[in-house]
CSV table of C-alpha atoms in Angstrom, one decimal:
chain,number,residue,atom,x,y,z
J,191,UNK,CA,57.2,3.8,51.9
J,192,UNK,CA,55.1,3.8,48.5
J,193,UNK,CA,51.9,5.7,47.9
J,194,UNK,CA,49.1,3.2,47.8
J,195,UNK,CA,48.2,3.1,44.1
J,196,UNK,CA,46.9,0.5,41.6
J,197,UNK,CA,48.9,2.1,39.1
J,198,UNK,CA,52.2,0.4,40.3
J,199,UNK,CA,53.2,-2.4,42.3
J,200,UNK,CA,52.9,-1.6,45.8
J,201,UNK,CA,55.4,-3.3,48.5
J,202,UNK,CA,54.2,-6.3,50.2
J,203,UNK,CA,51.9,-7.9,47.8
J,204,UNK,CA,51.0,-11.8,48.3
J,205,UNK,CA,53.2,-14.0,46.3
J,206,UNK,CA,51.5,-16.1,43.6
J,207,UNK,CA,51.5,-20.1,43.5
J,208,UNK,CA,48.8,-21.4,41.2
J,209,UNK,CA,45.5,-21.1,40.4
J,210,UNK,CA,42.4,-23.5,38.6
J,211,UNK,CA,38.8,-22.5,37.5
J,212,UNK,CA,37.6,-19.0,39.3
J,213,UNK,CA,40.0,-19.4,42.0
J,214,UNK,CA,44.3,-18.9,43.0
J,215,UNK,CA,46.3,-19.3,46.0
J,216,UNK,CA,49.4,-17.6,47.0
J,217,UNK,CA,52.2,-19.2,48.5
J,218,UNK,CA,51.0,-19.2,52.2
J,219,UNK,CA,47.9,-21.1,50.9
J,220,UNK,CA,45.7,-18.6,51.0
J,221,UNK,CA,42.6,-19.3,48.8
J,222,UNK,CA,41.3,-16.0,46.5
J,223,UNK,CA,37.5,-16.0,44.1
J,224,UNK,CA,38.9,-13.9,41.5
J,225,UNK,CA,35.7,-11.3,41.2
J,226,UNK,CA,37.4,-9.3,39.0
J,227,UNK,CA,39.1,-11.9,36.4
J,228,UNK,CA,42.6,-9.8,37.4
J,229,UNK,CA,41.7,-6.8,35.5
J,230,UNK,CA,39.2,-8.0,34.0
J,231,UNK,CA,41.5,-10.4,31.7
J,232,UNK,CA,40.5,-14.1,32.8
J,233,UNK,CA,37.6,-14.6,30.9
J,234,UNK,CA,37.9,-18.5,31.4
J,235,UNK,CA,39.7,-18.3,34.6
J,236,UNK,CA,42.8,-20.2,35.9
J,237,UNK,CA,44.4,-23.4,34.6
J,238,UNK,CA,41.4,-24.4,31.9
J,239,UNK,CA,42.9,-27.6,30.0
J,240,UNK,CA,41.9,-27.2,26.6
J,241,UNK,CA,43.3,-23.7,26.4
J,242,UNK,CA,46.8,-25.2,28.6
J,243,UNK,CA,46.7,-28.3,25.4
J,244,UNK,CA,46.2,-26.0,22.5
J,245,UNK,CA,49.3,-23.8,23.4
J,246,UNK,CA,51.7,-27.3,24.0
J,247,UNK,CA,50.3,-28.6,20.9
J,248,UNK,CA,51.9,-25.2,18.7
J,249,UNK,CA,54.5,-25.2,21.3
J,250,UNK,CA,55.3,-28.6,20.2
J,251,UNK,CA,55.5,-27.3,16.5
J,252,UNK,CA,57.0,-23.7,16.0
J,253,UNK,CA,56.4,-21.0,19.1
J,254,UNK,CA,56.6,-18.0,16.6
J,255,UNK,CA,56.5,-17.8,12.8
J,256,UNK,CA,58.0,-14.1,12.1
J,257,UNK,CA,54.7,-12.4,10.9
J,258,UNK,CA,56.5,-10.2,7.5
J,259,UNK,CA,58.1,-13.9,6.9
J,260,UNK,CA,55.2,-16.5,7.7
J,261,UNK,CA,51.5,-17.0,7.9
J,262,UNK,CA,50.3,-19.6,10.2
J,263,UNK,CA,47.0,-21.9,10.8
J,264,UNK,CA,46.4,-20.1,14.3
J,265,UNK,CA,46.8,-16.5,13.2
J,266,UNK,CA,44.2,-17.6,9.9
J,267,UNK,CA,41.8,-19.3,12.1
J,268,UNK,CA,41.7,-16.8,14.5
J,269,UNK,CA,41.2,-14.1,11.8
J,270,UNK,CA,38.2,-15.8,10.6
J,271,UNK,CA,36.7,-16.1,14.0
J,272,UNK,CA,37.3,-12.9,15.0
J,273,UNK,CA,35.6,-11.5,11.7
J,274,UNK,CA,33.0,-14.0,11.8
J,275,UNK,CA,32.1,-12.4,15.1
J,276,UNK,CA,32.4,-8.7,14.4
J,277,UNK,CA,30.2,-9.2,11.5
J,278,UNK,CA,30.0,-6.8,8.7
J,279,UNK,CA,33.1,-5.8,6.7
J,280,UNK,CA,35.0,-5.6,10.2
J,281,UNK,CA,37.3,-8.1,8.9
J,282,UNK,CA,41.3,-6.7,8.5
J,283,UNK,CA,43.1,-7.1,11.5
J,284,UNK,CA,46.6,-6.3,13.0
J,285,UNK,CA,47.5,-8.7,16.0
J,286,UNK,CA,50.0,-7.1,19.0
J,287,UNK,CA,50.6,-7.9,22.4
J,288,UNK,CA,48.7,-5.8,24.1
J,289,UNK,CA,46.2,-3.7,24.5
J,290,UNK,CA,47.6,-0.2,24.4
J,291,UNK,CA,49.0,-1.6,21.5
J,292,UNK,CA,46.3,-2.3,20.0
J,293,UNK,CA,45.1,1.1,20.8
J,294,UNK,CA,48.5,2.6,19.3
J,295,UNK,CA,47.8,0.8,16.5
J,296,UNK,CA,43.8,1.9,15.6
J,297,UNK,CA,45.3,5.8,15.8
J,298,UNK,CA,47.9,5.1,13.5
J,299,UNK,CA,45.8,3.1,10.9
J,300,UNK,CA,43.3,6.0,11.2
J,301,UNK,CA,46.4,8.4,10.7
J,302,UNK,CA,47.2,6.2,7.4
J,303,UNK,CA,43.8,5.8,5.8
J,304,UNK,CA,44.1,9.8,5.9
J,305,UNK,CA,47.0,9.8,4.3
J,306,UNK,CA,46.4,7.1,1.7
J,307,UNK,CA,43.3,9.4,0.8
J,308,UNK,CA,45.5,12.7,0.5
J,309,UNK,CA,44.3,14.5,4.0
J,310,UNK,CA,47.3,15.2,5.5
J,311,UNK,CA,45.7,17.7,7.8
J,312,UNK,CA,43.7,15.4,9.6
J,313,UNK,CA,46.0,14.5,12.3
J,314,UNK,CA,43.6,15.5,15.5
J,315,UNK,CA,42.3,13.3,17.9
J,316,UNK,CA,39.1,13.5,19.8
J,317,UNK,CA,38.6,11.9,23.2
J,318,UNK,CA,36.7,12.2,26.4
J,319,UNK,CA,36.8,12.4,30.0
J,320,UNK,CA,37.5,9.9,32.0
J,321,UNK,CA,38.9,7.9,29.4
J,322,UNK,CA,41.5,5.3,29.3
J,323,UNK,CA,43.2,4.0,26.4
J,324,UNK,CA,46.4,3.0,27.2
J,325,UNK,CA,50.1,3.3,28.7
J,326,UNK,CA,52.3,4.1,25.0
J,327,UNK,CA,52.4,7.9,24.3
J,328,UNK,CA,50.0,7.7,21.8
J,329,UNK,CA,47.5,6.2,23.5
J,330,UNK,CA,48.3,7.9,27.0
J,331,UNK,CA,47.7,10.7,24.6
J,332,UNK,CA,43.6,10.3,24.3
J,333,UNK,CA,43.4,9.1,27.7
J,334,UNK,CA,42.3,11.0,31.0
J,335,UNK,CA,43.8,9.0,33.9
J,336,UNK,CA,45.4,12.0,35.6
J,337,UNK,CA,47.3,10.0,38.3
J,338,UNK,CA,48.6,8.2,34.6
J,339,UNK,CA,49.1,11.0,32.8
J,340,UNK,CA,50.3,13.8,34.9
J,341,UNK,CA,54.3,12.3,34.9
J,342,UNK,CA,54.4,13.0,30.5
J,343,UNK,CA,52.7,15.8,30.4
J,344,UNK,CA,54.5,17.9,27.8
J,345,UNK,CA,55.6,15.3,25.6
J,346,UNK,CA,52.1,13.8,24.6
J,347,UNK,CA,50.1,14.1,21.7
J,348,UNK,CA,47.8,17.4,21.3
J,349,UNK,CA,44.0,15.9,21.5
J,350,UNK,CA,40.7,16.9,22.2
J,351,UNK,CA,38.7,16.0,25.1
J,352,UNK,CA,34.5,15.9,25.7
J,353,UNK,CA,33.1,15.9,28.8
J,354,UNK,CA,32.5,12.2,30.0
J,355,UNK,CA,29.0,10.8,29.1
J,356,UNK,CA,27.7,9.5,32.4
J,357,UNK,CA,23.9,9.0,33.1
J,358,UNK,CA,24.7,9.0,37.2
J,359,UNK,CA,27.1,12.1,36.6
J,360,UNK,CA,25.5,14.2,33.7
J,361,UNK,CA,27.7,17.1,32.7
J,362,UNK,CA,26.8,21.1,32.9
J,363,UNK,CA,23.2,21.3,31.6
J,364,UNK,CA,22.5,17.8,31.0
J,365,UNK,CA,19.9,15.6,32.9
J,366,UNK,CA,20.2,11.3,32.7
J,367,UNK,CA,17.6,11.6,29.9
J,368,UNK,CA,19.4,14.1,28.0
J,369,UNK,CA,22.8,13.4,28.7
J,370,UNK,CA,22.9,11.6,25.3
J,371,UNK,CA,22.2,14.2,23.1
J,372,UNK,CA,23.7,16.7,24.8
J,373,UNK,CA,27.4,14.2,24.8
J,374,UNK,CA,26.4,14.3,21.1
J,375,UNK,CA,26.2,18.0,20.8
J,376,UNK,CA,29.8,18.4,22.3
J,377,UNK,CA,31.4,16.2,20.0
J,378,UNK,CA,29.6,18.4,17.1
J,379,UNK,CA,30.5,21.8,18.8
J,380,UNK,CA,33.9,20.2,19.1
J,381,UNK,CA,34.7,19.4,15.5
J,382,UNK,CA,33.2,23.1,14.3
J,383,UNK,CA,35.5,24.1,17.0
J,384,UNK,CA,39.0,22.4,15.7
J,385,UNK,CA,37.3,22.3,11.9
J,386,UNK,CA,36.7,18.8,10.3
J,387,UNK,CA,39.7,18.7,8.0
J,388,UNK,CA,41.9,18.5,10.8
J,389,UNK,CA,40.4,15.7,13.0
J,390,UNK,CA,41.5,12.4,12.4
J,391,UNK,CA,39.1,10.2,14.6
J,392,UNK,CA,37.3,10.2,17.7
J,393,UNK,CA,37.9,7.5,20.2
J,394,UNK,CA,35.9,6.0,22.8
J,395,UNK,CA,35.1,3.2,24.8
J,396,UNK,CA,31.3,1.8,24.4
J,397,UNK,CA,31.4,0.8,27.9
J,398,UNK,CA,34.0,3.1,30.1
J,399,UNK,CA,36.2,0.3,32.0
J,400,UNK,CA,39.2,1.8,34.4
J,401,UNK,CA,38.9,4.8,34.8
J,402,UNK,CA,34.9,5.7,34.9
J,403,UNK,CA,34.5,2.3,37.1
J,404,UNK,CA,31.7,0.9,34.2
J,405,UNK,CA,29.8,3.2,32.9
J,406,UNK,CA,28.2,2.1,29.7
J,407,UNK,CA,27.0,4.8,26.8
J,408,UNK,CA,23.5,6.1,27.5
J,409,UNK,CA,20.9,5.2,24.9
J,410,UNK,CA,21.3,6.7,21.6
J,411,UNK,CA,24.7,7.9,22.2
J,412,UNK,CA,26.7,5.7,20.0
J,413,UNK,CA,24.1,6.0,17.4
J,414,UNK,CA,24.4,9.8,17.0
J,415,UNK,CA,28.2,9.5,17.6
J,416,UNK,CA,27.9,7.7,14.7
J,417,UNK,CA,25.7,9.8,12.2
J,418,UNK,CA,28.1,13.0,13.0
J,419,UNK,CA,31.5,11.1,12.5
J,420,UNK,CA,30.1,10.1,9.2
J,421,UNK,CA,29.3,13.4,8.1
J,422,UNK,CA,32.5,14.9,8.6
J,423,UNK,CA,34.5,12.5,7.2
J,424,UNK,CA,35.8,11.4,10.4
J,425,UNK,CA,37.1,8.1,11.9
J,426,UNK,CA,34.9,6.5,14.7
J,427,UNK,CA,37.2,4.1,17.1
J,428,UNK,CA,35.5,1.7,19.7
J,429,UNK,CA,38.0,0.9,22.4
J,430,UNK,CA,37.2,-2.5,23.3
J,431,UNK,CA,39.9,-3.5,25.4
J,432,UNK,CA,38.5,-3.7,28.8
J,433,UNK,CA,34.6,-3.8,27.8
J,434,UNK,CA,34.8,-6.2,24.6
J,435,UNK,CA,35.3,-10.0,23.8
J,436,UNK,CA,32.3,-11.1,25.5
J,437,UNK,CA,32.7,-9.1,28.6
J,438,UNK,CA,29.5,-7.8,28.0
J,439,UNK,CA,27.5,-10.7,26.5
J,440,UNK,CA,27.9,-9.8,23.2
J,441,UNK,CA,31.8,-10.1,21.3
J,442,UNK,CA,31.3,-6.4,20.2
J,443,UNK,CA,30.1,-4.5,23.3
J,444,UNK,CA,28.8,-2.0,20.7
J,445,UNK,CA,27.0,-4.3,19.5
J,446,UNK,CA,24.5,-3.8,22.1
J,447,UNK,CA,23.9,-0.2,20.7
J,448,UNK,CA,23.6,-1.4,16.9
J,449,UNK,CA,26.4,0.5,15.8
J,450,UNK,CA,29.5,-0.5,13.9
J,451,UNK,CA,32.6,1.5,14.2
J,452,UNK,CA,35.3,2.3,11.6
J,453,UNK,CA,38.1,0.4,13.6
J,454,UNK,CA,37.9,-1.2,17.7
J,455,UNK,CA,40.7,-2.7,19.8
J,456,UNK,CA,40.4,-5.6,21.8
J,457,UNK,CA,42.9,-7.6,24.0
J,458,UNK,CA,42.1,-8.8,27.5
J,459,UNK,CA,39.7,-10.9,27.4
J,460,UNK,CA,40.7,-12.4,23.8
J,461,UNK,CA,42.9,-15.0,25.2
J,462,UNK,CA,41.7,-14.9,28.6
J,463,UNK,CA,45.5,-14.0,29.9
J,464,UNK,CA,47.2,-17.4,28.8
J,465,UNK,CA,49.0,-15.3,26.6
J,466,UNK,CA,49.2,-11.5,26.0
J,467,UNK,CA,47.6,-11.1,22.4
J,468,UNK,CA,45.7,-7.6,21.4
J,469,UNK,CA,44.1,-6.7,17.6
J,470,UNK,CA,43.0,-3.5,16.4
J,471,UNK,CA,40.5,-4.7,13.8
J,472,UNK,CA,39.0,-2.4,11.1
J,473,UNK,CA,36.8,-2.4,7.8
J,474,UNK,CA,37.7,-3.9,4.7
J,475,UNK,CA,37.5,-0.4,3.1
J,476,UNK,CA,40.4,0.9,5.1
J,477,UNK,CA,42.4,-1.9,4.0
J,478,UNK,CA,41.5,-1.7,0.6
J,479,UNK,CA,42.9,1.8,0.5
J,480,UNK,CA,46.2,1.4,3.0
J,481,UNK,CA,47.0,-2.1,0.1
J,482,UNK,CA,46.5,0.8,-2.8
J,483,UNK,CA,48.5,3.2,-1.1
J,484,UNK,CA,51.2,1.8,1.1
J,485,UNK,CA,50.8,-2.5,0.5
J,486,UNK,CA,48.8,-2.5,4.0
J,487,UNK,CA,49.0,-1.3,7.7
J,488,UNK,CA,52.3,0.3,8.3
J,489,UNK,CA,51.9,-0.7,12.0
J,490,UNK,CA,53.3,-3.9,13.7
J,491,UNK,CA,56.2,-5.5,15.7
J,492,UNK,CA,58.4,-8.2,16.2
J,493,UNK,CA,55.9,-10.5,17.9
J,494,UNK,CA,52.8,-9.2,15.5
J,495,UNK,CA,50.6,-12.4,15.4
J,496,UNK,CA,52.6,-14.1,17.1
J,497,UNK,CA,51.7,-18.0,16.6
J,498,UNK,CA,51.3,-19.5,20.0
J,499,UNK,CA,49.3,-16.4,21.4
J,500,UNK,CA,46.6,-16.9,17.9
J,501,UNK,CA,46.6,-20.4,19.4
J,502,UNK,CA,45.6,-19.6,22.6
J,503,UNK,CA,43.2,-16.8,21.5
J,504,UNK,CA,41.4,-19.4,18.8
J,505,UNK,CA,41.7,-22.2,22.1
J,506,UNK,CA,39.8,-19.6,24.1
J,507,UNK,CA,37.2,-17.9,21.5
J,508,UNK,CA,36.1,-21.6,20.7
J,509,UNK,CA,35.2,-22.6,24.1
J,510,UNK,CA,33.5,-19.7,24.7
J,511,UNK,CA,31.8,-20.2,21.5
J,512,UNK,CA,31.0,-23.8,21.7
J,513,UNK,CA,29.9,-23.6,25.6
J,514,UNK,CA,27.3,-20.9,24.3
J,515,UNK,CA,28.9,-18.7,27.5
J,516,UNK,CA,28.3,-15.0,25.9
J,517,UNK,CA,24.4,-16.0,26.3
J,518,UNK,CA,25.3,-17.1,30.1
J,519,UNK,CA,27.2,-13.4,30.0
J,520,UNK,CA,24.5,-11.8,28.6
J,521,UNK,CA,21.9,-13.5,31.4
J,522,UNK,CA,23.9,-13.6,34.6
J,523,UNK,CA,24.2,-9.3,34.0
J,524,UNK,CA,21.0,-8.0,35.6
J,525,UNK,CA,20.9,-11.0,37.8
J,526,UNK,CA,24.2,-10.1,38.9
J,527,UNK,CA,22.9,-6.2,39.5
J,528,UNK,CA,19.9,-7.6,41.3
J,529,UNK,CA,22.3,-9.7,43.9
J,530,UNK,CA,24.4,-7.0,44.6
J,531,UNK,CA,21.5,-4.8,45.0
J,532,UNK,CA,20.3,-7.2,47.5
J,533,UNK,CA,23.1,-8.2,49.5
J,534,UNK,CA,24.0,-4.1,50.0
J,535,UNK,CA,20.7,-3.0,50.9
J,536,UNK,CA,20.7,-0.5,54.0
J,537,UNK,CA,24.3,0.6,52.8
J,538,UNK,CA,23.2,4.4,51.9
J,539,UNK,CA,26.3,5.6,50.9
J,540,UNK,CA,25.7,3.2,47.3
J,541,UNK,CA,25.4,5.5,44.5
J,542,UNK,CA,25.1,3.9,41.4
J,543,UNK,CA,24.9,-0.6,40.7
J,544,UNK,CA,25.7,-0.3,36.5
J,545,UNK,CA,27.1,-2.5,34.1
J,546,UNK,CA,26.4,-5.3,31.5
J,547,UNK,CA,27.0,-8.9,31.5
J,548,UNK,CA,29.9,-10.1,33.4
J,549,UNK,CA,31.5,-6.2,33.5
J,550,UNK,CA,29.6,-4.6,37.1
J,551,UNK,CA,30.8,-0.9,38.3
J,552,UNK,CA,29.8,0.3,42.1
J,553,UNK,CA,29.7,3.8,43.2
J,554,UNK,CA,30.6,4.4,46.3
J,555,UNK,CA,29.4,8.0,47.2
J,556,UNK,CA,29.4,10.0,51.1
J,557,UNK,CA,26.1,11.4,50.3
J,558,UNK,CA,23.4,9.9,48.1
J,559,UNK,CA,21.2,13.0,47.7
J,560,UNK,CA,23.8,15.4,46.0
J,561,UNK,CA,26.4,12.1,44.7
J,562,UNK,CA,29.1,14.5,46.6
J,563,UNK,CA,31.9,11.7,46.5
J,564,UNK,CA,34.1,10.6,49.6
J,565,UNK,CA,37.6,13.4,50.1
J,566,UNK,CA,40.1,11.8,47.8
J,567,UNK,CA,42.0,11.5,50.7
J,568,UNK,CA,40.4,8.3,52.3
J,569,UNK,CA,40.9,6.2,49.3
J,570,UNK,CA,37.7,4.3,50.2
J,571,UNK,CA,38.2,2.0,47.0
J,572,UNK,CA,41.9,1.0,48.1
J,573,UNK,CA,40.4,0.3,51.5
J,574,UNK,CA,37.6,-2.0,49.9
J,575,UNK,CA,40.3,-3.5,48.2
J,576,UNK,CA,41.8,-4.6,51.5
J,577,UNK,CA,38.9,-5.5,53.3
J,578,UNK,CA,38.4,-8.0,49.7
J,579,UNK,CA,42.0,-9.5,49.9
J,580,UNK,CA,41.7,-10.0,53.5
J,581,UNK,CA,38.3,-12.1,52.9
J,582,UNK,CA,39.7,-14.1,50.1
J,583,UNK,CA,38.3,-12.0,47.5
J,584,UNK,CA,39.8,-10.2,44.0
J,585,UNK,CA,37.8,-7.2,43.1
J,586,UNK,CA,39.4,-3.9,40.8
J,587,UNK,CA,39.4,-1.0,42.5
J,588,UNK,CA,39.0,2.2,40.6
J,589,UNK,CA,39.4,6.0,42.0
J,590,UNK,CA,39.5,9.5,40.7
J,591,UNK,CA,36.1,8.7,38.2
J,592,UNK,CA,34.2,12.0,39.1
J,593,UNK,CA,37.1,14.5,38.2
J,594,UNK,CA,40.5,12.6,38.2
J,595,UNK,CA,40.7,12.9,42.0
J,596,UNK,CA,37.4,12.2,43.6
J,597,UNK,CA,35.4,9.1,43.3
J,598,UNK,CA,35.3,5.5,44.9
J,599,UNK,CA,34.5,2.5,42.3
J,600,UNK,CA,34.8,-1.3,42.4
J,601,UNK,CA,34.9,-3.6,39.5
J,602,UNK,CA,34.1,-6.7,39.6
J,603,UNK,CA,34.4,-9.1,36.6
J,604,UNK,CA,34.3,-12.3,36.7
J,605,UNK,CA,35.0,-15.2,34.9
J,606,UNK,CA,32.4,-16.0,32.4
J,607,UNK,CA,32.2,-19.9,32.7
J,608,UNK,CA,32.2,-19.1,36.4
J,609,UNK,CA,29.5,-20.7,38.2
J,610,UNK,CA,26.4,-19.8,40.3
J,611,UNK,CA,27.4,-20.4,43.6
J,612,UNK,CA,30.9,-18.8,43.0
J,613,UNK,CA,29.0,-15.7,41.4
J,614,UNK,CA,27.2,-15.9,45.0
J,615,UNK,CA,30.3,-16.1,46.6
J,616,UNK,CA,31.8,-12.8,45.0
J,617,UNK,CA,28.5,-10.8,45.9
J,618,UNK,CA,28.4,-11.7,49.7
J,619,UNK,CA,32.6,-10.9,49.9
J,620,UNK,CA,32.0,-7.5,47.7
J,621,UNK,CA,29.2,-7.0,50.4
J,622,UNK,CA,31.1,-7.8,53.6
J,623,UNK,CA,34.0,-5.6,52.0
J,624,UNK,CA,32.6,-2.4,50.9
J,625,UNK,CA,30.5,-2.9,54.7
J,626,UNK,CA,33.8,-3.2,56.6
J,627,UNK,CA,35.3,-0.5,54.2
J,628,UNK,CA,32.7,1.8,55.1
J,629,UNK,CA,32.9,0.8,58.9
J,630,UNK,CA,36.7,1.7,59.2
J,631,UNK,CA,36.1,5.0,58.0
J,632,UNK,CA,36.6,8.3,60.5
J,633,UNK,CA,33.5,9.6,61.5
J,634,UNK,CA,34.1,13.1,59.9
J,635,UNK,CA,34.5,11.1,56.8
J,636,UNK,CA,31.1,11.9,55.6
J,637,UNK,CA,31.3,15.7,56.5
């Protein structure tokens, strides 16, 4: 039998028959909420018919206009929404499939803007703990998902990794009101470390999705990030995947920490899962120079902008646009903390509630006082995850956040157009989940 994971298909699963707004049924007829929006993907959730009627429309036309052959009204329109919301000189753009693509794609266009400007040497990237990135090499690279990584080891890309910047987990020396400067500090020590000339970029995601279970950067992080890549002549790349698109409230989840980076990825919740569809998206600058030196981006595929995912991507950013749902996002977020809070109060073993917007992480922890996580070998967030399927509820479960191995989170991110009494729905099933979870446990669980 298969080791429970949610890093492959495990035997058994449900079967899938359809889905429509913020719920889906299997085949047996078994209704789901969908707290989680998949993995965090369905930002509109199931079956919405404006999105379904924009992709039949280009259907109807041409599926696919070859991108090195054709332009196209979608793959236009959604480059000037997509820069219209980044702001700034954020505005060239390479559209994939996906979002370690997308990712793939930000380290080789910060690769090539070195190039184009003669620093061959800078071919380092930085990175950080409990990180995740991505499943190409390159990407897989700058991530640390160890259950992920461990199988390539040896034939990944040499990178440099920080400690992870966690307010609930500070690292060696640091306290939750220090842990900013002192994240800071590393990534400074780091680059004196390697030397400057020989670091490409340092990536990192503004809000840590997968594999830290939602842990957004402390304040002033970002900001200092910032000020030190820019004095050594280094790339900053916001890995937007999971956190971005609105997930948070805002389209740039850094946005919230008033800092612009030099490139950022984004994917899942772009075109809410109608169609796969990723960008890495970077400033004008850098395009300016790759044009001068090598006639643009030397990154791209076979379905690079492809036309019916653009058309499902504009379908979806223009609802959420027009509906005004990021400010709905950006509300529901500490209402959403304060619900959760509620509905799991005399469960002890509650660590940390954290998150923004629709994008919530729980910490599940065996002893409150010290944060000493659960032994890795309960896997208390695959049991929540059971206990949540069995009560007709989708949540992401997320292990291994304190060290790789130990640590029990659950994600929950749900649809943003999804509405109050389903949002009420999802917090009472997380509740009687994470409850029944805990119930099931052995007694000596906690020793």
């Amino acid at each position: 039998m298969k080791k429970e994971s949610i890093n492959v298909a495990g035997d058994g699963l449900p079967k899938i028959s359809h889905g429509q707004g913020s719920y889906v049924w299997d085949t047996s007829g078994k209704q789901y909420i969908d707290g989680s929006g998949g993995p965090a993907v369905y930002s509109l959730g199931y079956g919405h018919a404006e999105v379904r009627e924009a992709i039949v429309n280009q259907l109807d036309r041409i599926m696919h206009g070859y991108r090195f052959t054709f332009t196209s009204d979608p793959l236009e329109q959604l480059t000037e929404i997509l820069g219209n919301a980044c702001g700034g000189d954020l505005n060239a753009m390479v559209f994939v499939c996906s979002g370690s693509e997308a990712v793939e794609s930000a380290l080789k266009i910060a690769l090539q803007y070195h190039s184009a400007r003669g620093d061959m040497t800078r071919r380092r990237f930085i990175a950080r703990r409990r990180s995740w990135h991505g499943n190409t090499l390159g990407a897989l690279s700058v991530s640390d998902f160890l259950e992920r990584r461990a199988p390539f080891e040896g034939a990944l890309l040499d990178a440099s990794f920080l400690s992870q910047v966690n307010a609930y987990r500070p690292m060696d020396g640091a306290s939750p009101e220090t842990v900013a400067q002192c994240g800071a500090a590393e990534l400074e020590a780091e680059i004196e470390r390697v030397g400057p000339e020989n670091i490409a970029a340092f990536i990192f995601e503004p809000v840590v999705g997968a594999a830290g279970g939602v842990v957004p950067s402390p304040t002033g992080y970002a900001k200092a990030v910032r000020e030190i890549c820019d004095r050594h002549g280094i790339l900053m790349i916001a890995d937007e995947v999971m956190c971005g698109s609105g997930r948070c409230g805002s389209f740039r989840a850094l946005e919230f920490d008033d800092v612009v980076p030099d490139i950022m990825t984004v994917a899942k919740g772009l075109a809410a899962g109608y169609i796969p569809i990723g960008a890495a998206i970077y400033r004008r600058e850098i395009h300016s120079l790759l044009v001068d030196a090598h006639g643009g981006p030397l990154t791209g595929h076979t379905f690079t902008g492809h036309t019916t995912a653009c058309a499902a991507a504009v379908a979806v950013q223009t609802v959420i646009r027009r509906d005004d749902l990021l400010n709905r996002v950006t509300a529901n977020g500490p209402l959403l903390l304060n619900a959760l809070a509620d509905a799991l109060v005399g469960v002890p073993e509650i660590g940390d509630l954290r998150g923004r917007g629709h994008f919530i992480g729980i910490e599940l922890v065996a002893d409150p006082a010290s944060k000493r996580p659960f032994d890795s070998n309960h896997a208390l967030y695959l049991q929540v995850r059971r206990e949540a399927m069995s009560r007709g509820l989708i949540c992401y479960p997320s292990g291994g956040n304190v060290d790789g191995r130990l640590g029990d989170c659950v994600i929950l991110a749900p649809p943003y157009n999804a509405s109050d009494d389903e949002l009420g729905e999802i917090v009472d099933k997380t509740s009687a989940s994470i409850r029944a979870a805990l119930h099931n446990l052995p007694r000596h669980a906690w020793s």
